Each structure stands twice: as structure tokens, then as C-alpha cells.
Short mmCIF file of C-alpha atoms and ligand atoms in Angstrom, two decimals:
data_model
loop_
_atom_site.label_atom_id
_atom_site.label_comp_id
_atom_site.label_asym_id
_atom_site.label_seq_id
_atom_site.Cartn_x
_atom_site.Cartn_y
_atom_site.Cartn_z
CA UNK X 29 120.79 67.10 171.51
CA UNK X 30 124.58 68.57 170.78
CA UNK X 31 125.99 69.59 174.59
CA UNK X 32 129.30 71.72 174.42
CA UNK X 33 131.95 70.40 177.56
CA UNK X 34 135.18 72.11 176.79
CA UNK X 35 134.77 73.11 173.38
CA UNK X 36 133.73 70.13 172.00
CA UNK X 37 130.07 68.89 171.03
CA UNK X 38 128.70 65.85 172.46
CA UNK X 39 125.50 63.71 171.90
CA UNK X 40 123.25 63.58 175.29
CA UNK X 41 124.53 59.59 175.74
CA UNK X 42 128.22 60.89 175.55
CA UNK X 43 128.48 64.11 177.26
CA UNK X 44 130.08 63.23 180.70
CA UNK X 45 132.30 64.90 183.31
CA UNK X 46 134.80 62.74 185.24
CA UNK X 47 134.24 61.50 188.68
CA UNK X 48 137.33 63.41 190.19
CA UNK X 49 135.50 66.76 189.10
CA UNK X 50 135.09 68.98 191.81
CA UNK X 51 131.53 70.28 190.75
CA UNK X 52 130.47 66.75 191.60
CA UNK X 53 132.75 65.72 194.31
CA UNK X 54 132.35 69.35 196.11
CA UNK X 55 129.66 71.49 194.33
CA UNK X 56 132.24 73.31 193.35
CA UNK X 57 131.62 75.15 190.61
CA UNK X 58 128.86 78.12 189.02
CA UNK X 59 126.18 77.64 186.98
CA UNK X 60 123.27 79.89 184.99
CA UNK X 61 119.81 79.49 183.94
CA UNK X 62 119.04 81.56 180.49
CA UNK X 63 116.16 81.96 178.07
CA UNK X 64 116.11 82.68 174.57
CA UNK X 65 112.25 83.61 172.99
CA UNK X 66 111.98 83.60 169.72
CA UNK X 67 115.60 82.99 168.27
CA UNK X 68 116.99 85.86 170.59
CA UNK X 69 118.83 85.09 173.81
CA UNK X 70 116.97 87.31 176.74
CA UNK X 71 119.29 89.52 178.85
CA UNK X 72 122.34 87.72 177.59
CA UNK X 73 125.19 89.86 178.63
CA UNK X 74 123.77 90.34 182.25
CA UNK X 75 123.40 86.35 182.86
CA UNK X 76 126.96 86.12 181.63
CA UNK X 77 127.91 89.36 183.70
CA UNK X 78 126.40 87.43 186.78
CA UNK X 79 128.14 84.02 186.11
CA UNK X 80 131.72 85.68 185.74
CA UNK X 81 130.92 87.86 189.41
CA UNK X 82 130.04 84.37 190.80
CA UNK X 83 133.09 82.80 189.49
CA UNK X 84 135.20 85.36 190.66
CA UNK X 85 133.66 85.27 194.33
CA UNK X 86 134.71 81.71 194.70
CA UNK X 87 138.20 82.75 193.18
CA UNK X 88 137.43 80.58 189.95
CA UNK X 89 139.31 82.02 186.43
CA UNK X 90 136.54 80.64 183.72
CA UNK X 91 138.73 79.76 180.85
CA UNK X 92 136.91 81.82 178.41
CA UNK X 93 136.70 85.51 178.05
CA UNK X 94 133.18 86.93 178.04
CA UNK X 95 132.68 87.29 174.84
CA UNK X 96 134.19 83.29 173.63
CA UNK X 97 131.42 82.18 176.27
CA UNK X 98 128.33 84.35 174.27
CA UNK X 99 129.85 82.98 171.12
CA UNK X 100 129.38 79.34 172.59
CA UNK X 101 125.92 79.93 173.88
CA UNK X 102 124.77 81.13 170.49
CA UNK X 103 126.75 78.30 169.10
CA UNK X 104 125.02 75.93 170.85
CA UNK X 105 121.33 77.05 170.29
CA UNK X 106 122.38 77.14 166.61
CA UNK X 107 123.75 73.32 166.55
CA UNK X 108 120.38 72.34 168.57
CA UNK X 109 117.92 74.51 166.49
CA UNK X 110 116.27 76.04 168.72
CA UNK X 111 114.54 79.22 169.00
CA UNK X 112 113.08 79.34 172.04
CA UNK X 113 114.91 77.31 174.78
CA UNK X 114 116.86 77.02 178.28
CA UNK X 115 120.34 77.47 178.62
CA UNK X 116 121.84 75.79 181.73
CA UNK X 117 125.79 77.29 181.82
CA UNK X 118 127.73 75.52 184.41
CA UNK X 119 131.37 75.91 185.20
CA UNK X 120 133.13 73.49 187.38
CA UNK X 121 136.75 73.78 189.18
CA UNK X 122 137.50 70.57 186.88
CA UNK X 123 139.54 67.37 187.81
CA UNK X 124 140.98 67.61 190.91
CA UNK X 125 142.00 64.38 193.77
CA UNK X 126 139.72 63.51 196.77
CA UNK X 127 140.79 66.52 198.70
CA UNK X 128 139.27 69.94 198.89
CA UNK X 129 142.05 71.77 197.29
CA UNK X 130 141.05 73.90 194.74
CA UNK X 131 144.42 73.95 193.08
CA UNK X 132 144.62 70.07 192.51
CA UNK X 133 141.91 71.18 189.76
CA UNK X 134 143.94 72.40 187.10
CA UNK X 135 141.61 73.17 184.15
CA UNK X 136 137.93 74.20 185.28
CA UNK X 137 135.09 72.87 182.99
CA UNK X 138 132.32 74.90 180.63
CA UNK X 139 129.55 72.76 180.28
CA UNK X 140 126.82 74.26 178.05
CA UNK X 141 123.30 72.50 177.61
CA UNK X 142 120.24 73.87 175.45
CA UNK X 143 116.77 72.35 176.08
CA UNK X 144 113.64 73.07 175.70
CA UNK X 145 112.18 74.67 178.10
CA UNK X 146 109.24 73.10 180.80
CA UNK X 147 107.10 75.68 182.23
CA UNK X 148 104.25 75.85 185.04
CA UNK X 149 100.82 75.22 183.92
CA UNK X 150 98.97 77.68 182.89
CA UNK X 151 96.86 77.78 185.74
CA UNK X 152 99.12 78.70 188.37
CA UNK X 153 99.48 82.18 186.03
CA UNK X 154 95.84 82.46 185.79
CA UNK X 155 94.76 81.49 189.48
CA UNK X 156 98.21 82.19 191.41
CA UNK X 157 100.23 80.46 193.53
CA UNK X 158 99.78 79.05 197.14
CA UNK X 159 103.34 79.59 199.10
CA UNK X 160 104.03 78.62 202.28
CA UNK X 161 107.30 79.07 204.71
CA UNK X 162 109.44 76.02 204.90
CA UNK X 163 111.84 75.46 208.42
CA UNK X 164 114.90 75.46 206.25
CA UNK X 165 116.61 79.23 206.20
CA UNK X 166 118.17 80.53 203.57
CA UNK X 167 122.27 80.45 203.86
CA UNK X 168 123.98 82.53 205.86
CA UNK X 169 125.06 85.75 203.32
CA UNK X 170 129.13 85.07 205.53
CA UNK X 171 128.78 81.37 204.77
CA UNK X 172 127.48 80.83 201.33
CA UNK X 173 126.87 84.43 199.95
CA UNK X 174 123.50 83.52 198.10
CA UNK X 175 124.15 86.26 195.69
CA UNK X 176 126.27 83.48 194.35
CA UNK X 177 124.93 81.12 191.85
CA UNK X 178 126.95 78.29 192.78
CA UNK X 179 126.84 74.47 192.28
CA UNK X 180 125.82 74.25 195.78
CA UNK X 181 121.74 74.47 195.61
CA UNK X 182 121.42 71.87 198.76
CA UNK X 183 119.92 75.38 200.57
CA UNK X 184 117.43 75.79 197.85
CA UNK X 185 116.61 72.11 197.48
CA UNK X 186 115.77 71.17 200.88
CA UNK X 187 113.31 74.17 201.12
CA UNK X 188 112.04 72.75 197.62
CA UNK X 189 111.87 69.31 199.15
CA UNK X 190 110.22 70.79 202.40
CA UNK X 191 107.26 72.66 200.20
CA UNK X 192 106.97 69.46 198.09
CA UNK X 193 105.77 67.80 201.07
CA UNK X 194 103.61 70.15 201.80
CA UNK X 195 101.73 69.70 198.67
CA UNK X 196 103.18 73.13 197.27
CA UNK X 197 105.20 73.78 194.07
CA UNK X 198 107.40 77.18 195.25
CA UNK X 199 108.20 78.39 198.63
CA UNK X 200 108.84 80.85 201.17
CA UNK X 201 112.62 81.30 202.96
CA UNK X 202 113.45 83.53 205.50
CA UNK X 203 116.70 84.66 206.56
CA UNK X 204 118.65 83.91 209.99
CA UNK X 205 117.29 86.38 211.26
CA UNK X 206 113.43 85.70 210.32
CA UNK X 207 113.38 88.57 206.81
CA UNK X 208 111.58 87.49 204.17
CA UNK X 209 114.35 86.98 201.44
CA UNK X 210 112.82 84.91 198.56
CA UNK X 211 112.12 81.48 197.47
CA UNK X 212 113.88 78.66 196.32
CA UNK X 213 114.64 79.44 192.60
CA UNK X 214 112.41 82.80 192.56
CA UNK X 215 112.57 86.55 194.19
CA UNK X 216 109.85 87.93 195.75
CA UNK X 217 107.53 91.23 195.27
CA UNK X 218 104.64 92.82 197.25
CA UNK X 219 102.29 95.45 196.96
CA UNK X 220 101.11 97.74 199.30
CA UNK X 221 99.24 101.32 198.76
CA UNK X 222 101.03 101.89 194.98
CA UNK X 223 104.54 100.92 196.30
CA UNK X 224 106.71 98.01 194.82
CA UNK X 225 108.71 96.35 197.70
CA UNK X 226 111.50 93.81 197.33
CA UNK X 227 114.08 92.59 199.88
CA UNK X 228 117.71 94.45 199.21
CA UNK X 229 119.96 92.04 198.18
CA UNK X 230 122.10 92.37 201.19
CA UNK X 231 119.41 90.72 203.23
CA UNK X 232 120.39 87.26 201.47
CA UNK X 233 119.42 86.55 197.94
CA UNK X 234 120.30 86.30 194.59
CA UNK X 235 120.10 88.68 192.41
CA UNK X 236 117.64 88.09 189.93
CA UNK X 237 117.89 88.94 186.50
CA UNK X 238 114.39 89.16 186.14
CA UNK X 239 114.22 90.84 189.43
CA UNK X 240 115.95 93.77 187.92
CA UNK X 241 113.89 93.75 185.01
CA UNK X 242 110.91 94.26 187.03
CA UNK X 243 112.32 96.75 188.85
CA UNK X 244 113.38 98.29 185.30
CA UNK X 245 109.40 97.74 184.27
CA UNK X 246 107.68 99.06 187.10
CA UNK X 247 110.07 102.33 187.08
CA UNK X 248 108.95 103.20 183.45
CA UNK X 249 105.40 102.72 184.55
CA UNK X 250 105.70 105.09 187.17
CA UNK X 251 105.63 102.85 190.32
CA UNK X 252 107.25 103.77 193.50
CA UNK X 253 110.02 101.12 193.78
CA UNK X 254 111.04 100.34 197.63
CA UNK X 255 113.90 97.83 198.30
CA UNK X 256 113.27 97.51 201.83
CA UNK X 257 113.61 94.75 204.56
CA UNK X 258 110.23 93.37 205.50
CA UNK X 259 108.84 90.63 207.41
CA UNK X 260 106.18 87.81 206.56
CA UNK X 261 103.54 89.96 208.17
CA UNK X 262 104.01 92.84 205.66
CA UNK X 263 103.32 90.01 202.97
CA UNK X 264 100.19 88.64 204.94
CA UNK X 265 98.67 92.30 204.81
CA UNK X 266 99.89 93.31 201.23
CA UNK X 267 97.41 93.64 198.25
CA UNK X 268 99.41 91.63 195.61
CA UNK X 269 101.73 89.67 195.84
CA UNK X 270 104.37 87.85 192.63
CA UNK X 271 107.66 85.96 192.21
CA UNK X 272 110.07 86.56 189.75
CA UNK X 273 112.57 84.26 188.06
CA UNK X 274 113.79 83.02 184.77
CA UNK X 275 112.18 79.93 184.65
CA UNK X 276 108.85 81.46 185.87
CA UNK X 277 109.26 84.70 184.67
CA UNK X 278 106.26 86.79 186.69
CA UNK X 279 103.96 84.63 188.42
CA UNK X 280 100.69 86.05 190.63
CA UNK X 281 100.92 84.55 194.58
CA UNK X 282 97.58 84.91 195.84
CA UNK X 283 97.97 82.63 199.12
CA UNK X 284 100.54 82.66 201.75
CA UNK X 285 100.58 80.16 205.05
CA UNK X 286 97.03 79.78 204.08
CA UNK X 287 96.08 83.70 204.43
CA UNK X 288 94.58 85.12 201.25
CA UNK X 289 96.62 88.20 199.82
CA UNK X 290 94.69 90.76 198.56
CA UNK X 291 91.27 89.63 196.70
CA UNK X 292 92.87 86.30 196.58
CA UNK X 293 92.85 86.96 192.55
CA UNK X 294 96.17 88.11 190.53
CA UNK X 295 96.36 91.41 191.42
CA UNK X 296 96.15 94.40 188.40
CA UNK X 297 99.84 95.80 188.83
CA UNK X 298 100.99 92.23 188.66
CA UNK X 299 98.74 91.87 185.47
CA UNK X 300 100.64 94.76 184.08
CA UNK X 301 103.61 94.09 184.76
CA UNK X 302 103.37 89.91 183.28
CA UNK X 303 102.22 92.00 180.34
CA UNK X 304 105.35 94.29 179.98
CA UNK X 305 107.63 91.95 180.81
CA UNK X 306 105.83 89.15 178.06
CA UNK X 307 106.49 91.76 175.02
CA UNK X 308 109.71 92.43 176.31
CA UNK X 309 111.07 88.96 176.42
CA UNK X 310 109.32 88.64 172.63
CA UNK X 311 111.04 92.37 170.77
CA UNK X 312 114.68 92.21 172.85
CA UNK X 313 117.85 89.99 173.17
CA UNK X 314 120.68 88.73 171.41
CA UNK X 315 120.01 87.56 168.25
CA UNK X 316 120.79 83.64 167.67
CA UNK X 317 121.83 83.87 164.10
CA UNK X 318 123.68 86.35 162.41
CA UNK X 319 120.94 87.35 160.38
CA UNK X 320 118.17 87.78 162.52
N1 PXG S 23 116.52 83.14 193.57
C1 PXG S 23 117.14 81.95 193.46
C2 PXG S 23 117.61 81.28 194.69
C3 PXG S 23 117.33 81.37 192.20
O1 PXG S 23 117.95 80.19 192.08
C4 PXG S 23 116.19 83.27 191.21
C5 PXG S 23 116.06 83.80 192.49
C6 PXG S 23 115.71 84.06 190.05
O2 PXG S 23 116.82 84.62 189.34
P1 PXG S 23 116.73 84.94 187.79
O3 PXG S 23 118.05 85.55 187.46
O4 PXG S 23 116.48 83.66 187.08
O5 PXG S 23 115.62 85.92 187.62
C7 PXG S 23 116.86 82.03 191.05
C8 PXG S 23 117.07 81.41 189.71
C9 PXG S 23 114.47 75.95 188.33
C10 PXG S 23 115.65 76.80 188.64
O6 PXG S 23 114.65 74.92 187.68
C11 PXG S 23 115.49 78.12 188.98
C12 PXG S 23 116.60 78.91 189.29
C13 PXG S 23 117.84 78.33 189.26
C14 PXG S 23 117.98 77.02 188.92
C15 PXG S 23 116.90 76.23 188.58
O7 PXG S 23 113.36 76.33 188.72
N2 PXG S 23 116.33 80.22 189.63
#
């Protein structure tokens, strides 16, 4: 495996970050998850879109313009020869002292690793998932806005960590104020009498790319979109019920805090919409070799 730090390529034994980085020492830093199905990279330019709007909310300049940073994600892919993979981007403030300040960092570092990629079983897209609500809350949007994809994840993991014990793989978070936001790596979607509902993302969430594409999906199939606020009892009574993420891409939930949703089956519109959004990640994206 060839992983790019800095501009340079380095074998998985030799690719390290120093000690004094502030990613480790702080979580200080930004970071993407990105797919690429069959040789073409899916939703490139928005991934990259999001991970500059992160940087720039935590007042980070990533050394590389936009377009030097799609050139070394292709690069990469093409050095590892792979087709269809996972792209982890992470950008750290760089080497910095034991203190906090930001400035001691002079040079932040681009870390770029390809991998293949490990996804649920099967069965969990043929049977849906069982979700429950964990204690932990999701951050405050004035602390940690969670429309940033930062290095921070400690949020995320401890509601991972929380589910795990519970003997689930994916899990409910609410907000401070008790709103259904999403989960810990995955938005959420509901429906109820032909409408689409989603939390806003002002109620505390990030912004997922493949959110957006489902919104994008539904809209061409005619569905009534609603980005509303809702609480855990409008998912309890909804019909169908799915998560969206990159890693998961659509996946049916058919039981939450142990109350069935709908027939307790994946529901059709979810069904649908896996469908459209399978042949899209297969005939778009940004070709991995010039050729293609
Ligand atoms: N919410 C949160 C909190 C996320 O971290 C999503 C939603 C979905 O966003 P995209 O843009 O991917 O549709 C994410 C992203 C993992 C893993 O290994 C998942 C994410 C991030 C890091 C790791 O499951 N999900």
C-alpha cells in the first residue's frame, strides 16, 4: 500500500506523522471518507468542497489548492491500483509544541490513504437494521459545529461504543435538546404517508454527501422531500425508515428501541431508492485514469 503524507509516497510500515502533530496531540485537524466504484471517484468535487468548508471553519489554510488535492487523490488510487476503494483524506494543523496554539503549527499535513473498502454484511441490507438511542448527545452545533468533519470523532465514538454494548452495530443520537439528528457515522430518513423527512442540518449534523444525493434521488422520482425537525416518536410511527452514509451508502432500519417500523421489512421507497442510488454510484464520478 503507497500512502501520500506531504507529497511524498510511503509504504504502510513507513508512513508516520510526528508526535508533536496537533491532529494527534489535539484532534486538530479535518478529515474525509470517499468512494470510488469502478475506477471512478463518486461525488469527488463535493467531498473535497466539504473538506475545504471544514478546514476553513476551524481557520485551517490546506496547503493545496482544490484542484492539486483531486490530482493527489487520483494519484493515489492510481499508485495503489485500485478501482473500487476508500479514500480516507485527513488534514492535520502539523507540528506544533505541547500547547494549544494553533500557530506553533507551521505547516499543516495532507495525509492521503486508499484501501479497500469493508462493508456491512449483506444481511443487514436484506433484513435491516436494529437502532437504538444511546445516552451520549450529539455536540453542541456552538461547541463543535458537527457540520464539521473534524479529527475530533470522540462524540461519534462514544455513541458507537455505547450501541456496541448494546449488541447493536449503528445508532441513534439526539440533540441537546432531545431532536432526532442522526447517527454516529450515518444521516437519517423516514417515511411517512409519501413524504421524505430528514432533520435540517441546523438541528446538528453533518452534512452528508450521500444525504444530498438522496435528497437529489427522491426529487427526480417525484417524492415530497421535507427537511423538518422531528422527534423519536415520529420515527417510532413512520412506515420506513433508512440511513445514509458513504460507507453504508442506503441501508433499510426496520427496528428502533425495540419498536418495529413499518412491516418490520425494508420498506419499497427505500428499495427504490438503494436501487437508484446503486446505478448511480456504478455510471458517475471522476474518472481514475485519464483514459477511462
Ligand atoms: N454523519 C456523520 C456523523 C458521519 O461521520 C455521515 C453522517 C454520512 O456522511 P457522508 O458524506 O459519508 O454521506 C458521516 C460520515 C465509518 C465512518 O467508518 C463513517 C463516517 C465517517 C468516518 C468513518 O463508518 N461517516
Amino acid at each position: 500500500m503507497k500512502i501520500y503524507i506531504d507529497g511524498q509516497y510511503y509504504s504502510q510500515e513507513t508512513a508516520k506523522i510526528s508526535v508533536f502533530d496537533h491532529g494527534l496531540l489535539y484532534g486538530d485537524g479535518v478529515f474525509e471518507g470517499i468512494r470510488s466504484y469502478n475506477g471512478r471517484v463518486f461525488k469527488l468535487s463535493e467531498h473535497l468542497e466539504r473538506l475545504y468548508e471544514s478546514a476553513s471553519a476551524i481557520l485551517l489554510q490546506i496547503p493545496l489548492s482544490i484542484e492539486e488535492m483531486e490530482q493527489a487523490v487520483l494519484e493515489t488510487l492510481r499508485k495503489n491500483h485500485l478501482q473500487d476503494a476508500y479514500i480516507r483524506l485527513v488534514v492535520t494543523r502539523g507540528v506544533g509544541d505541547l500547547g494549544l496554539d494553533p500557530d506553533k503549527c507551521k505547516q499543516p499535513s495532507v495525509i492521503i490513504i486508499a484501501d479497500v473498502i469493508t462493508l456491512y454484511p449483506d444481511e443487514f441490507y436484506e433484513k435491516g437494521l436494529d437502532i437504538i438511542t444511546v445516552p451520549s448527545r450529539r455536540n453542541l452545533s456552538e461547541a463543535i459545529n458537527p457540520r464539521i468533519k473534524s479529527l475530533n470523532y470522540l462524540n461519534n465514538i462514544l455513541a458507537k461504543i455505547e450501541g456496541k454494548q448494546a449488541g447493536v452495530v449503528e445508532v441513534l443520537m439526539l440533540n441537546a435538546d432531545g431532536y432526532v439528528v442522526e447517527c454516529s457515522g450515518d444521516n437519517i430518513f423516514y417515511i411517512k404517508k409519501d413524504e421524505l423527512v430528514t432533520p435540517p442540518t441546523h438541528v446538528g449534523i453533518l452534512e452528508g454527501i450521500t444525504r444530498n444525493t438522496v435528497i437529489e434521488l427522491a426529487k427526480a422520482r417525484g417524492i415530497n422531500v421535507v427537511e423538518k425537525v422531528f422527534t423519536r416518536h415520529d420515527l417510532y410511527i413512520s412506515e420506513e425508515c433508512f440511513l445514509t452514509g458513504t460507507a453504508a451508502e442506503v441501508i433499510p432500519v426496520v427496528k428502533i428501541d425495540n419498536r418495529q417500523i413499518g412491516q418490520g421489512v425494508p420498506g419499497k421507497m427505500t428499495r427504490s431508492l438503494i436501487q437508484d442510488f446503486q446505478h448511480l454510484t456504478q455510471t458517475t464520478g471522476t474518472p481514475i485514469n485519464n483514459e477511462n
